[in-house]
Tab-separated table of C-alpha atoms in Angstrom:
chain	number	residue	atom	x	y	z
A	1	MET	CA	7.710	-10.308	-31.559
A	2	ASP	CA	11.075	-11.587	-30.938
A	3	PHE	CA	11.341	-12.225	-26.989
A	4	THR	CA	15.250	-13.728	-27.888
A	5	ARG	CA	16.993	-11.406	-26.611
A	6	TYR	CA	14.756	-10.210	-23.813
A	7	SER	CA	16.644	-10.181	-20.270
A	8	VAL	CA	15.139	-9.338	-16.674
A	9	ASP	CA	18.584	-8.885	-15.348
A	10	GLN	CA	18.842	-8.410	-11.563
A	11	PHE	CA	15.234	-6.532	-11.601
A	12	PHE	CA	11.526	-7.851	-11.061
A	13	ASP	CA	10.183	-8.959	-14.366
A	14	GLU	CA	6.135	-8.509	-14.327
A	15	MET	CA	6.170	-10.954	-17.149
A	16	PHE	CA	9.250	-13.221	-16.874
A	17	ALA	CA	10.043	-14.891	-13.478
A	18	GLY	CA	13.266	-15.457	-15.524
A	19	GLY	CA	14.894	-17.611	-18.127
A	20	ASP	CA	12.236	-17.487	-21.025
A	21	GLU	CA	8.948	-19.281	-19.712
A	22	PRO	CA	6.505	-16.199	-18.623
A	23	ARG	CA	4.361	-16.264	-15.846
A	24	ALA	CA	1.311	-18.094	-15.804
A	25	HIS	CA	-0.879	-14.792	-15.629
A	26	TYR	CA	1.116	-13.629	-18.836
A	27	ARG	CA	1.707	-16.566	-20.719
A	28	ARG	CA	-1.738	-16.248	-23.367
A	29	LEU	CA	-0.388	-12.657	-24.562
A	30	PHE	CA	2.825	-13.902	-24.431
A	31	GLU	CA	1.891	-16.376	-26.653
A	32	ALA	CA	-0.082	-13.680	-28.955
A	33	LEU	CA	3.181	-11.028	-29.303
A	34	LYS	CA	5.171	-13.563	-30.237
A	35	ASN	CA	3.273	-14.650	-33.217
A	36	LEU	CA	2.804	-11.026	-34.349
A	37	SER	CA	5.679	-9.411	-36.626
A	38	GLU	CA	7.234	-6.234	-35.302
A	39	GLU	CA	6.111	-4.700	-38.980
A	40	GLU	CA	2.487	-5.819	-37.525
A	41	TYR	CA	3.168	-4.134	-34.298
A	42	GLN	CA	4.448	-1.451	-35.418
A	43	ALA	CA	1.726	-1.216	-37.496
A	44	LYS	CA	-1.188	-0.832	-34.454
A	45	GLN	CA	1.439	1.762	-32.633
A	46	LYS	CA	1.319	3.830	-35.505
A	47	ALA	CA	-2.270	3.886	-35.822
A	48	VAL	CA	-2.451	4.558	-31.612
A	49	ASP	CA	-0.442	7.310	-31.587
A	50	HIS	CA	-2.144	9.033	-35.066
A	51	ALA	CA	-5.570	8.497	-32.538
A	52	PHE	CA	-3.896	10.048	-29.337
A	53	LEU	CA	-2.644	12.922	-31.859
A	54	ARG	CA	-6.392	13.632	-33.796
A	55	GLN	CA	-8.222	13.160	-30.420
A	56	GLY	CA	-5.523	15.748	-28.310
A	57	ILE	CA	-4.857	13.835	-25.774
A	58	THR	CA	-1.844	15.620	-24.660
A	59	PHE	CA	-0.615	17.209	-21.482
A	60	THR	CA	1.634	19.960	-20.864
A	61	VAL	CA	5.269	20.606	-19.512
A	62	TYR	CA	5.292	23.732	-17.731
A	63	HIS	CA	9.238	25.585	-18.139
A	64	ASP	CA	9.749	23.709	-21.756
A	65	GLN	CA	11.127	25.726	-24.126
A	66	GLU	CA	10.300	23.854	-27.273
A	67	GLY	CA	6.210	23.739	-26.518
A	68	THR	CA	3.596	23.647	-23.807
A	69	GLU	CA	1.777	20.662	-24.608
A	70	ARG	CA	2.724	16.673	-25.922
A	71	ILE	CA	1.238	13.439	-26.778
A	72	PHE	CA	1.076	11.058	-23.856
A	73	PRO	CA	3.457	8.584	-25.143
A	74	PHE	CA	1.508	5.262	-25.192
A	75	ASP	CA	3.321	1.768	-24.966
A	76	LEU	CA	0.957	-1.141	-26.437
A	77	ILE	CA	2.560	-3.984	-24.245
A	78	PRO	CA	0.030	-3.962	-21.164
A	79	ARG	CA	0.844	-4.348	-17.235
A	80	ILE	CA	-0.982	-7.309	-16.063
A	81	ILE	CA	-1.691	-7.868	-12.491
A	82	PRO	CA	-3.746	-11.168	-11.230
A	83	ALA	CA	-7.252	-10.924	-9.775
A	84	ARG	CA	-5.924	-12.454	-5.894
A	85	GLU	CA	-2.923	-9.747	-6.006
A	86	TRP	CA	-5.496	-7.321	-7.145
A	87	ALA	CA	-7.629	-7.715	-4.322
A	88	TYR	CA	-4.855	-8.043	-1.921
A	89	LEU	CA	-3.867	-4.183	-3.357
A	90	GLU	CA	-7.980	-2.762	-3.364
A	91	GLU	CA	-7.741	-4.102	0.248
A	92	GLY	CA	-4.433	-2.303	1.065
A	93	LEU	CA	-5.771	0.974	-0.390
A	94	ILE	CA	-9.148	0.863	1.132
A	95	GLN	CA	-7.587	0.714	4.221
A	96	ARG	CA	-5.362	3.587	3.621
A	97	VAL	CA	-8.104	5.645	2.155
A	98	THR	CA	-9.838	5.407	4.745
A	99	ALA	CA	-7.050	6.053	7.520
A	100	LEU	CA	-6.732	9.251	5.645
A	101	ASN	CA	-10.019	10.461	5.754
A	102	LEU	CA	-10.031	9.870	9.922
A	103	PHE	CA	-6.804	11.668	10.083
A	104	LEU	CA	-8.246	15.000	8.320
A	105	GLU	CA	-11.608	14.787	10.181
A	106	ASP	CA	-9.568	14.571	13.144
A	107	LEU	CA	-7.156	17.107	12.123
A	108	TYR	CA	-9.526	19.700	11.594
A	109	HIS	CA	-11.434	18.987	14.665
A	110	ASP	CA	-10.259	17.746	17.836
A	111	GLN	CA	-6.570	16.861	17.113
A	112	LYS	CA	-6.288	13.833	19.338
A	113	ILE	CA	-3.680	12.087	17.533
A	114	LEU	CA	-1.988	14.979	18.284
A	115	LYS	CA	-2.276	15.426	21.263
A	116	ASP	CA	-2.030	11.545	21.930
A	117	GLY	CA	1.585	12.378	20.622
A	118	ILE	CA	1.342	9.850	17.868
A	119	ILE	CA	2.249	12.484	15.468
A	120	PRO	CA	4.717	15.564	16.643
A	121	ARG	CA	2.001	18.772	16.390
A	122	HIS	CA	5.244	20.890	14.852
A	123	VAL	CA	4.854	18.269	11.628
A	124	VAL	CA	1.451	19.385	10.622
A	125	ASP	CA	1.749	23.168	11.795
A	126	SER	CA	4.605	23.265	9.532
A	127	ALA	CA	2.625	21.546	6.664
A	128	GLU	CA	2.473	23.719	3.797
A	129	HIS	CA	-1.264	22.680	3.358
A	130	PHE	CA	-2.447	22.464	6.094
A	131	ARG	CA	-5.539	24.770	5.917
A	132	PRO	CA	-6.200	26.620	9.379
A	133	GLU	CA	-9.308	27.836	7.918
A	134	MET	CA	-10.955	24.583	7.639
A	135	LYS	CA	-10.941	23.912	11.654
A	136	GLY	CA	-14.394	23.070	13.416
A	137	VAL	CA	-15.790	23.164	9.410
A	138	LYS	CA	-18.382	20.429	9.070
A	139	VAL	CA	-17.468	18.661	5.718
A	140	PRO	CA	-20.454	16.264	3.819
A	141	GLN	CA	-20.825	13.216	4.899
A	142	GLY	CA	-17.782	13.637	7.051
A	143	ILE	CA	-15.333	12.612	4.376
A	144	TYR	CA	-12.437	14.420	3.128
A	145	VAL	CA	-10.477	12.670	-0.253
A	146	HIS	CA	-12.920	12.110	-2.390
A	147	ILE	CA	-10.765	11.028	-5.252
A	148	CYS	CA	-7.045	9.710	-4.060
A	149	GLY	CA	-4.570	8.503	-5.992
A	150	SER	CA	-1.972	6.347	-4.346
A	151	ASP	CA	1.245	5.507	-6.290
A	152	LEU	CA	2.496	2.342	-5.813
A	153	ILE	CA	5.717	0.562	-6.758
A	154	ARG	CA	6.986	-3.002	-6.740
A	155	GLY	CA	10.424	-3.527	-5.635
A	156	ALA	CA	13.064	-5.943	-6.554
A	157	ASP	CA	11.639	-8.967	-3.897
A	158	GLY	CA	8.564	-8.653	-6.013
A	159	GLY	CA	6.640	-6.714	-2.495
A	160	TRP	CA	4.241	-3.623	-3.257
A	161	TYR	CA	5.113	-0.698	-1.652
A	162	VAL	CA	3.107	2.652	-1.512
A	163	LEU	CA	5.492	5.654	-2.790
A	164	GLU	CA	3.159	8.194	-2.040
A	165	ASP	CA	-0.464	9.546	-1.629
A	166	ASN	CA	-2.230	12.498	-4.349
A	167	ALA	CA	-4.882	13.803	-1.713
A	168	ARG	CA	-5.812	17.129	-3.838
A	169	CYS	CA	-6.247	16.664	-7.234
A	170	PRO	CA	-4.575	13.366	-8.726
A	171	SER	CA	-4.426	13.244	-12.197
A	172	GLY	CA	-3.997	10.140	-14.574
A	173	VAL	CA	-7.415	8.530	-14.767
A	174	SER	CA	-8.632	9.725	-18.483
A	175	TYR	CA	-5.231	8.199	-19.778
A	176	MET	CA	-6.510	4.859	-17.832
A	177	LEU	CA	-9.570	5.086	-19.157
A	178	GLU	CA	-8.251	6.617	-22.839
A	179	ASN	CA	-5.814	3.879	-23.139
A	180	ARG	CA	-8.453	0.873	-22.597
A	181	GLN	CA	-10.217	2.085	-25.745
A	182	ALA	CA	-6.574	2.233	-27.758
A	183	ILE	CA	-5.664	-1.422	-27.140
A	184	LYS	CA	-9.048	-2.801	-27.616
A	185	ARG	CA	-8.914	-1.425	-31.301
A	186	ALA	CA	-5.292	-2.318	-31.262
A	187	PHE	CA	-6.354	-6.420	-30.207
A	188	PRO	CA	-9.692	-6.067	-31.319
A	189	ARG	CA	-9.595	-10.570	-31.205
A	190	PHE	CA	-7.007	-10.995	-28.396
A	191	PHE	CA	-8.855	-8.964	-25.818
A	192	PRO	CA	-12.426	-9.808	-25.916
A	193	ARG	CA	-10.949	-13.369	-24.509
A	194	ALA	CA	-8.316	-11.918	-22.065
A	195	GLY	CA	-10.848	-11.892	-19.056
A	196	VAL	CA	-9.909	-8.452	-18.190
A	197	ALA	CA	-11.925	-7.016	-16.069
A	198	PRO	CA	-13.829	-3.845	-17.006
A	199	VAL	CA	-12.978	0.508	-16.265
A	200	ALA	CA	-15.629	1.886	-18.206
A	201	ASN	CA	-17.403	2.648	-15.748
A	202	TYR	CA	-15.029	5.440	-14.240
A	203	GLY	CA	-17.224	8.197	-14.678
A	204	ASP	CA	-20.432	6.983	-13.480
A	205	GLU	CA	-19.160	5.987	-9.927
A	206	LEU	CA	-16.757	9.280	-10.043
A	207	LEU	CA	-20.818	11.452	-10.341
A	208	LYS	CA	-21.984	8.608	-7.639
A	209	VAL	CA	-19.277	10.179	-5.750
A	210	LEU	CA	-20.119	13.458	-6.462
A	211	ARG	CA	-23.869	13.444	-6.177
A	212	HIS	CA	-23.279	11.761	-2.483
A	213	ILE	CA	-21.905	14.809	-1.090
A	214	ALA	CA	-24.790	17.391	-2.432
A	215	PRO	CA	-25.942	19.555	0.622
A	216	ASN	CA	-28.719	18.587	2.434
A	217	ASN	CA	-29.336	15.182	1.010
A	218	ASN	CA	-30.381	17.248	-2.525
A	219	PRO	CA	-31.978	14.173	-5.090
A	220	ASP	CA	-30.895	16.087	-7.904
A	221	PRO	CA	-27.988	18.656	-7.298
A	222	THR	CA	-26.106	20.420	-9.883
A	223	VAL	CA	-22.786	19.055	-10.527
A	224	VAL	CA	-19.832	20.728	-12.056
A	225	ILE	CA	-15.870	20.710	-12.655
A	226	LEU	CA	-13.875	23.879	-12.215
A	227	THR	CA	-10.790	24.094	-14.111
A	228	PRO	CA	-7.684	26.169	-14.152
A	229	GLY	CA	-8.114	26.707	-17.902
A	230	PRO	CA	-6.129	25.262	-21.266
A	231	TYR	CA	-3.363	26.408	-19.662
A	232	ASN	CA	-3.168	23.701	-16.767
A	233	SER	CA	-1.432	20.329	-17.529
A	234	ALA	CA	-4.361	18.278	-16.841
A	235	TYR	CA	-6.850	20.466	-18.913
A	236	PHE	CA	-7.149	17.071	-21.315
A	237	GLU	CA	-8.143	15.177	-18.108
A	238	HIS	CA	-10.868	17.893	-17.076
A	239	CYS	CA	-12.934	18.462	-20.499
A	240	PHE	CA	-12.907	14.460	-20.878
A	241	LEU	CA	-14.042	13.706	-16.813
A	242	ALA	CA	-17.309	16.246	-18.104
A	243	ARG	CA	-18.088	14.223	-21.136
A	244	GLN	CA	-17.843	11.353	-19.511
A	245	MET	CA	-20.160	12.542	-16.246
A	246	GLY	CA	-22.189	14.771	-18.587
A	247	ILE	CA	-21.661	18.132	-16.544
A	248	GLU	CA	-20.403	21.270	-17.189
A	249	ILE	CA	-17.015	22.113	-16.779
A	250	VAL	CA	-16.269	25.730	-15.810
A	251	GLU	CA	-13.430	28.179	-14.827
A	252	GLY	CA	-13.732	30.337	-12.016
A	253	ARG	CA	-14.641	33.278	-13.995
A	254	ASP	CA	-18.411	30.934	-15.031
A	255	LEU	CA	-19.039	30.732	-11.101
A	256	ILE	CA	-20.360	34.276	-8.563
A	257	VAL	CA	-21.358	33.682	-5.080
A	258	GLN	CA	-24.663	35.747	-3.884
A	259	ASP	CA	-25.759	35.389	-0.732
A	260	ASP	CA	-23.596	32.664	0.316
A	261	ARG	CA	-24.590	30.612	-2.033
A	262	VAL	CA	-22.971	29.392	-5.765
A	263	TYR	CA	-24.265	29.954	-9.147
A	264	MET	CA	-22.738	29.465	-12.625
A	265	ARG	CA	-23.220	31.529	-15.199
A	266	THR	CA	-25.331	30.502	-17.888
A	267	THR	CA	-26.941	32.034	-21.490
A	268	ARG	CA	-30.675	31.590	-19.893
A	269	GLY	CA	-29.463	33.352	-16.033
A	270	LEU	CA	-27.658	32.033	-12.980
A	271	GLN	CA	-27.807	28.382	-12.009
A	272	ARG	CA	-27.407	27.402	-8.457
A	273	VAL	CA	-24.671	24.996	-8.292
A	274	HIS	CA	-24.325	22.469	-5.158
A	275	VAL	CA	-21.016	20.196	-5.838
A	276	ILE	CA	-18.364	21.184	-7.151
A	277	TYR	CA	-15.508	18.568	-8.437
A	278	ARG	CA	-12.593	21.081	-8.272
A	279	ARG	CA	-9.375	20.736	-10.170
A	280	LEU	CA	-7.519	23.905	-8.626
A	281	ASN	CA	-5.622	24.308	-5.376
A	282	ASP	CA	-7.094	25.672	-2.295
A	283	ASP	CA	-3.937	28.721	-3.185
A	284	PHE	CA	-6.133	29.551	-6.209
A	285	LEU	CA	-9.092	28.419	-5.111
A	286	ASP	CA	-10.425	31.627	-3.147
A	287	PRO	CA	-8.756	35.079	-3.429
A	288	CYS	CA	-10.807	36.474	-0.516
A	289	VAL	CA	-9.308	33.781	1.735
A	290	PHE	CA	-5.935	32.573	0.014
A	291	ARG	CA	-3.830	34.020	-2.211
A	292	ARG	CA	-5.159	36.861	-3.319
A	293	ASP	CA	-3.688	37.440	-6.884
A	294	SER	CA	-6.009	34.479	-8.003
A	295	MET	CA	-7.336	35.477	-10.992
A	296	LEU	CA	-8.824	31.481	-10.849
A	297	GLY	CA	-10.731	31.292	-8.627
A	298	VAL	CA	-14.616	32.170	-7.040
A	299	PRO	CA	-14.952	35.305	-5.017
A	300	GLY	CA	-16.743	33.650	-1.629
A	301	ILE	CA	-16.586	30.267	-2.091
A	302	MET	CA	-15.352	29.430	0.914
A	303	ARG	CA	-18.390	31.374	2.578
A	304	ALA	CA	-20.299	29.348	0.663
A	305	TYR	CA	-18.352	26.050	1.515
A	306	GLN	CA	-18.392	26.850	5.297
A	307	ALA	CA	-21.713	27.728	5.464
A	308	GLY	CA	-22.531	24.295	4.125
A	309	ASN	CA	-24.341	25.495	0.563
A	310	VAL	CA	-21.948	23.709	-1.758
A	311	ALA	CA	-20.069	20.557	-1.488
A	312	LEU	CA	-15.906	20.743	-2.885
A	313	ALA	CA	-14.549	17.517	-3.791
A	314	ASN	CA	-11.851	17.400	-2.718
A	315	ALA	CA	-12.495	18.723	0.624
A	316	VAL	CA	-10.489	22.308	1.152
A	317	GLY	CA	-7.331	21.161	3.553
A	318	THR	CA	-6.714	17.662	2.013
A	319	GLY	CA	-2.995	18.664	1.322
A	320	ALA	CA	-2.212	18.224	4.199
A	321	CYS	CA	-2.222	14.405	3.147
A	322	ASP	CA	0.191	15.151	0.194
A	323	ASP	CA	2.949	16.175	2.459
A	324	LYS	CA	5.636	13.846	2.217
A	325	VAL	CA	6.809	13.685	5.685
A	326	MET	CA	3.335	13.282	6.913
A	327	TYR	CA	3.663	10.205	4.127
A	328	TYR	CA	5.884	9.023	6.907
A	329	TYR	CA	3.261	9.043	9.440
A	330	VAL	CA	0.342	7.046	7.621
A	331	PRO	CA	1.363	3.236	9.187
A	332	ARG	CA	1.046	5.170	12.286
A	333	MET	CA	-2.449	6.612	11.476
A	334	ILE	CA	-3.608	3.011	9.824
A	335	LYS	CA	-2.576	2.074	13.861
A	336	TYR	CA	-4.080	5.070	15.620
A	337	TYR	CA	-7.645	5.039	14.010
A	338	LEU	CA	-8.384	1.294	12.991
A	339	ASP	CA	-6.116	-0.855	15.184
A	340	GLN	CA	-4.606	-2.591	12.335
A	341	ASP	CA	-1.017	-3.168	10.945
A	342	PRO	CA	-0.989	-1.713	7.026
A	343	ILE	CA	-0.898	-3.832	4.794
A	344	LEU	CA	0.876	-1.932	2.326
A	345	PRO	CA	3.758	-0.564	3.816
A	346	ASN	CA	5.445	2.530	3.152
A	347	VAL	CA	8.800	2.642	1.621
A	348	GLU	CA	11.620	2.971	3.965
A	349	THR	CA	11.566	7.015	4.785
A	350	TYR	CA	14.212	9.580	6.749
A	351	LEU	CA	12.830	12.667	7.310
A	352	ALA	CA	15.876	15.354	6.918
A	353	GLY	CA	13.783	17.955	9.798
A	354	GLU	CA	14.840	14.642	12.639
A	355	ALA	CA	18.240	15.219	13.155
A	356	LYS	CA	19.684	11.966	13.736
A	357	ASP	CA	18.086	11.077	10.054
A	358	ARG	CA	19.291	14.068	8.686
A	359	GLN	CA	23.317	13.452	9.582
A	360	TYR	CA	21.936	10.432	7.773
A	361	ILE	CA	20.524	11.792	5.003
A	362	LEU	CA	23.739	13.966	4.760
A	363	ASP	CA	26.580	10.851	5.090
A	364	ASN	CA	24.247	9.263	2.164
A	365	LEU	CA	23.412	11.095	-0.345
A	366	ASP	CA	24.949	9.870	-3.126
A	367	LYS	CA	22.849	6.385	-2.697
A	368	LEU	CA	19.340	8.023	-1.998
A	369	VAL	CA	16.522	8.974	-3.609
A	370	VAL	CA	15.925	12.916	-1.817
A	371	LYS	CA	12.703	14.631	-2.091
A	372	SER	CA	10.928	18.136	-1.753
A	373	ALA	CA	7.484	17.803	0.807
A	374	ASN	CA	5.579	19.076	-1.739
A	375	GLU	CA	6.835	18.970	-5.293
A	376	ALA	CA	5.291	16.602	-7.538
A	377	GLY	CA	6.020	15.665	-11.170
A	378	GLY	CA	9.364	14.483	-10.486
A	379	TYR	CA	10.528	17.842	-9.702
A	380	GLY	CA	12.758	18.487	-6.747
A	381	MET	CA	14.554	15.390	-6.297
A	382	LEU	CA	17.833	14.132	-6.136
A	383	MET	CA	18.614	10.695	-7.126
A	384	GLY	CA	21.706	10.459	-5.544
A	385	PRO	CA	23.253	7.033	-7.393
A	386	LYS	CA	23.087	8.909	-10.481
A	387	ALA	CA	23.274	12.309	-9.450
A	388	THR	CA	26.694	14.181	-10.218
A	389	LYS	CA	29.137	15.324	-7.366
A	390	GLU	CA	27.967	19.606	-7.792
A	391	GLU	CA	24.110	18.132	-8.042
A	392	ILE	CA	24.888	16.301	-4.782
A	393	GLU	CA	26.160	19.043	-3.224
A	394	GLU	CA	23.819	21.508	-4.223
A	395	PHE	CA	20.583	19.661	-2.562
A	396	ARG	CA	23.205	19.126	0.680
A	397	LEU	CA	22.932	22.845	0.715
A	398	LYS	CA	18.841	22.959	0.154
A	399	ILE	CA	18.349	20.207	3.245
A	400	ILE	CA	20.889	22.066	5.312
A	401	ASP	CA	18.997	25.302	4.662
A	402	ASN	CA	15.538	23.639	5.144
A	403	PRO	CA	15.717	20.270	6.470
A	404	ARG	CA	11.599	20.197	6.948
A	405	ASN	CA	10.943	20.334	3.115
A	406	PHE	CA	13.069	17.496	2.634
A	407	VAL	CA	12.771	13.728	3.015
A	408	ALA	CA	15.124	10.363	1.635
A	409	GLN	CA	14.259	6.932	0.591
A	410	PRO	CA	16.762	3.954	-0.573
A	411	MET	CA	16.948	3.875	-4.256
A	412	ILE	CA	14.047	1.046	-5.050
A	413	SER	CA	14.477	-1.285	-7.810
A	414	LEU	CA	10.919	-0.562	-9.695
A	415	SER	CA	9.946	-3.736	-11.472
A	416	ARG	CA	9.900	-3.866	-15.301
A	417	VAL	CA	7.203	-4.577	-18.297
A	418	PRO	CA	8.760	-5.767	-21.317
A	419	THR	CA	8.021	-2.428	-23.503
A	420	TRP	CA	8.739	-1.878	-27.650
A	421	SER	CA	11.537	0.523	-28.555
A	422	LYS	CA	12.647	1.270	-31.961
A	423	GLU	CA	16.003	1.504	-30.987
A	424	HIS	CA	16.593	-1.922	-28.188
A	425	GLY	CA	13.053	-3.634	-29.909
A	426	VAL	CA	11.295	-5.416	-26.880
A	427	ALA	CA	13.143	-4.292	-23.483
A	428	GLY	CA	12.565	-3.866	-20.422
A	429	ARG	CA	11.348	-0.546	-18.533
A	430	HIS	CA	10.703	0.165	-15.424
A	431	VAL	CA	7.453	1.229	-13.911
A	432	ASP	CA	5.011	2.127	-11.177
A	433	LEU	CA	1.285	2.223	-10.716
A	434	ARG	CA	-1.697	4.857	-9.871
A	435	PRO	CA	-4.835	3.597	-9.157
A	436	PHE	CA	-7.981	5.891	-7.948
A	437	ILE	CA	-9.694	5.177	-5.222
A	438	LEU	CA	-12.711	6.692	-4.945
A	439	TYR	CA	-15.334	7.503	-1.228
A	440	GLY	CA	-19.030	8.465	-1.794
A	441	ASP	CA	-21.221	5.994	0.287
A	442	LYS	CA	-18.019	3.777	1.095
A	443	PRO	CA	-14.565	3.177	-0.661
A	444	ARG	CA	-14.311	1.198	-4.190
A	445	ILE	CA	-11.540	1.130	-6.166
A	446	VAL	CA	-12.491	0.559	-10.635
A	447	PRO	CA	-10.234	-2.414	-11.255
A	448	GLY	CA	-7.476	-0.528	-13.056
A	449	GLY	CA	-4.991	2.156	-12.869
A	450	LEU	CA	-2.357	4.156	-14.661
A	451	THR	CA	1.094	2.176	-15.289
A	452	ARG	CA	3.265	4.936	-15.920
A	453	VAL	CA	6.606	3.188	-17.653
A	454	ALA	CA	9.802	4.964	-17.736
A	455	LEU	CA	11.030	4.557	-21.086
A	456	ARG	CA	14.444	5.866	-21.210
A	457	PRO	CA	16.532	3.045	-20.526
A	458	GLY	CA	17.924	2.353	-17.911
A	459	SER	CA	15.504	5.220	-16.182
A	460	MET	CA	13.351	4.474	-12.516
A	461	VAL	CA	11.654	8.319	-13.561
A	462	VAL	CA	8.285	7.354	-15.042
A	463	ASN	CA	6.825	10.599	-14.578
A	464	SER	CA	5.427	12.414	-17.792
A	465	SER	CA	7.074	15.487	-17.740
A	466	GLN	CA	10.158	13.640	-17.241
A	467	GLY	CA	10.391	11.336	-20.294
A	468	GLY	CA	7.904	9.015	-19.516
A	469	GLY	CA	4.983	7.158	-20.644
A	470	SER	CA	1.955	4.537	-19.900
A	471	LYS	CA	0.554	1.361	-20.231
A	472	ASP	CA	-2.737	-0.297	-20.302
A	473	THR	CA	-3.264	-2.370	-17.138
A	474	TRP	CA	-5.342	-5.492	-17.038
A	475	VAL	CA	-6.619	-6.819	-13.847
A	476	LEU	CA	-8.073	-10.342	-14.786
A	477	ARG	CA	-10.763	-11.331	-13.599
A	478	GLU	CA	-11.205	-14.477	-10.973
A	479	ASP	CA	-13.026	-16.914	-13.250
A	480	ASP	CA	-11.713	-15.745	-16.293
A	481	ALA	CA	-7.850	-15.631	-15.172
A	482	PRO	CA	-5.292	-17.375	-17.667
A	483	ALA	CA	-4.741	-21.255	-16.949
A	484	GLU	CA	-1.916	-21.344	-13.917
A	485	GLU	CA	1.432	-22.613	-13.833
A	486	GLY	CA	1.596	-26.054	-15.814
A	487	SER	CA	-1.252	-25.860	-17.935
A	488	ALA	CA	-0.258	-25.288	-21.816
A	489	ALA	CA	-2.165	-22.131	-22.991
A	490	PRO	CA	-3.629	-22.063	-26.511
A	491	SER	CA	-1.699	-18.927	-28.863
A	492	GLN	CA	-4.232	-17.089	-30.198
A	493	SER	CA	-4.101	-14.402	-32.934
A	494	ILE	CA	-4.489	-10.595	-32.239
């Protein structure tokens, strides 16, 4: 493959520090790719694309007039993270999820952090996903966020930043696992020698977390995954995880509540359910408590939950932490509950709900990224430097009308990874990273994550619904890491 025309421009490049020499942890892969013809590479890419099509590795695009399901684009050149760097990320993410859990426990019980003025009470009272119904409810093992997907980016300075936390129903882990299988098939001779930490045990680790929260420490609980159904954007993932864990996948109509206990309808009659990994937002979970028009949920399930007869992952009310206004206060949570400085910093953030910040935002809309507090998937966002005057004015009116609903951040020049395209050959494309943090008997992270890549030249939007794709994420094992700077690495066939 031809890297001679590759340019890092002014961005932080994951493979090259500058010039044409790769970073030490990329050197072995770089040498292997150089020895691969573009025809061979394209043949491997084509084989992977066909495999994804056959396996139905898709996602759903809402409001798309051309069709709802698409193959998730996958680029074969992986993103590599050295072991020591991963250890730093791991420590920072565990610190963060620990603080988020302590915050939610406090929020739904004593609210000390509000009484001490660390977080303004009005921020919580106005949070769209704060659930007063959870006040005083004791959740199993005191854990609220069992699965968290915090999005990380690396800026132009090479430093890592937390972009947002996904504490309700984070998705994408199935693509992390399928990407790894694809890369193993594409590079069968090279991959085993690359020193990459495995991710295949994610399903086992997730099942351990779910069994850990079974009511009354039941040693043999029935665990199910609750899906909204095949029209949900992440339905492929729901089915995939059910297969990985060897558990039933159910819809709301498959469950019934009797005597504050949850049962699953089976061909042999009703079967008691103890733990539910629900991929259904709070709003639709129980029409007796939340949205009365919900056809997706289970009437009475909140009664069973509040009585302690069934465990839900993630806990009801964790969406309060997905609020992008609440994200602003996470460093304060870490200091308040753990008496520590944040290991991973937030991106600098301005709150439109605060008068001084709001004026700054309105004066600098053409320079900032503005986000709606509770949108996801790249929706409800203004990329100021790339927006038209009409789009900027539209957002100005929205912010003035409902300032609580908006935050703004400076435009971060996301790092880039070499990515293949038919039109441009190997070229730099911007990426982010979503690792998945599991919290059972203790927090743990499978070494990897979903690297999302903006496939369009110059685009900073990595979401699949906005034209993004993904890459495999290689976390190197310490002992098997490639040679450091200055030592030659042999070229290898892949």
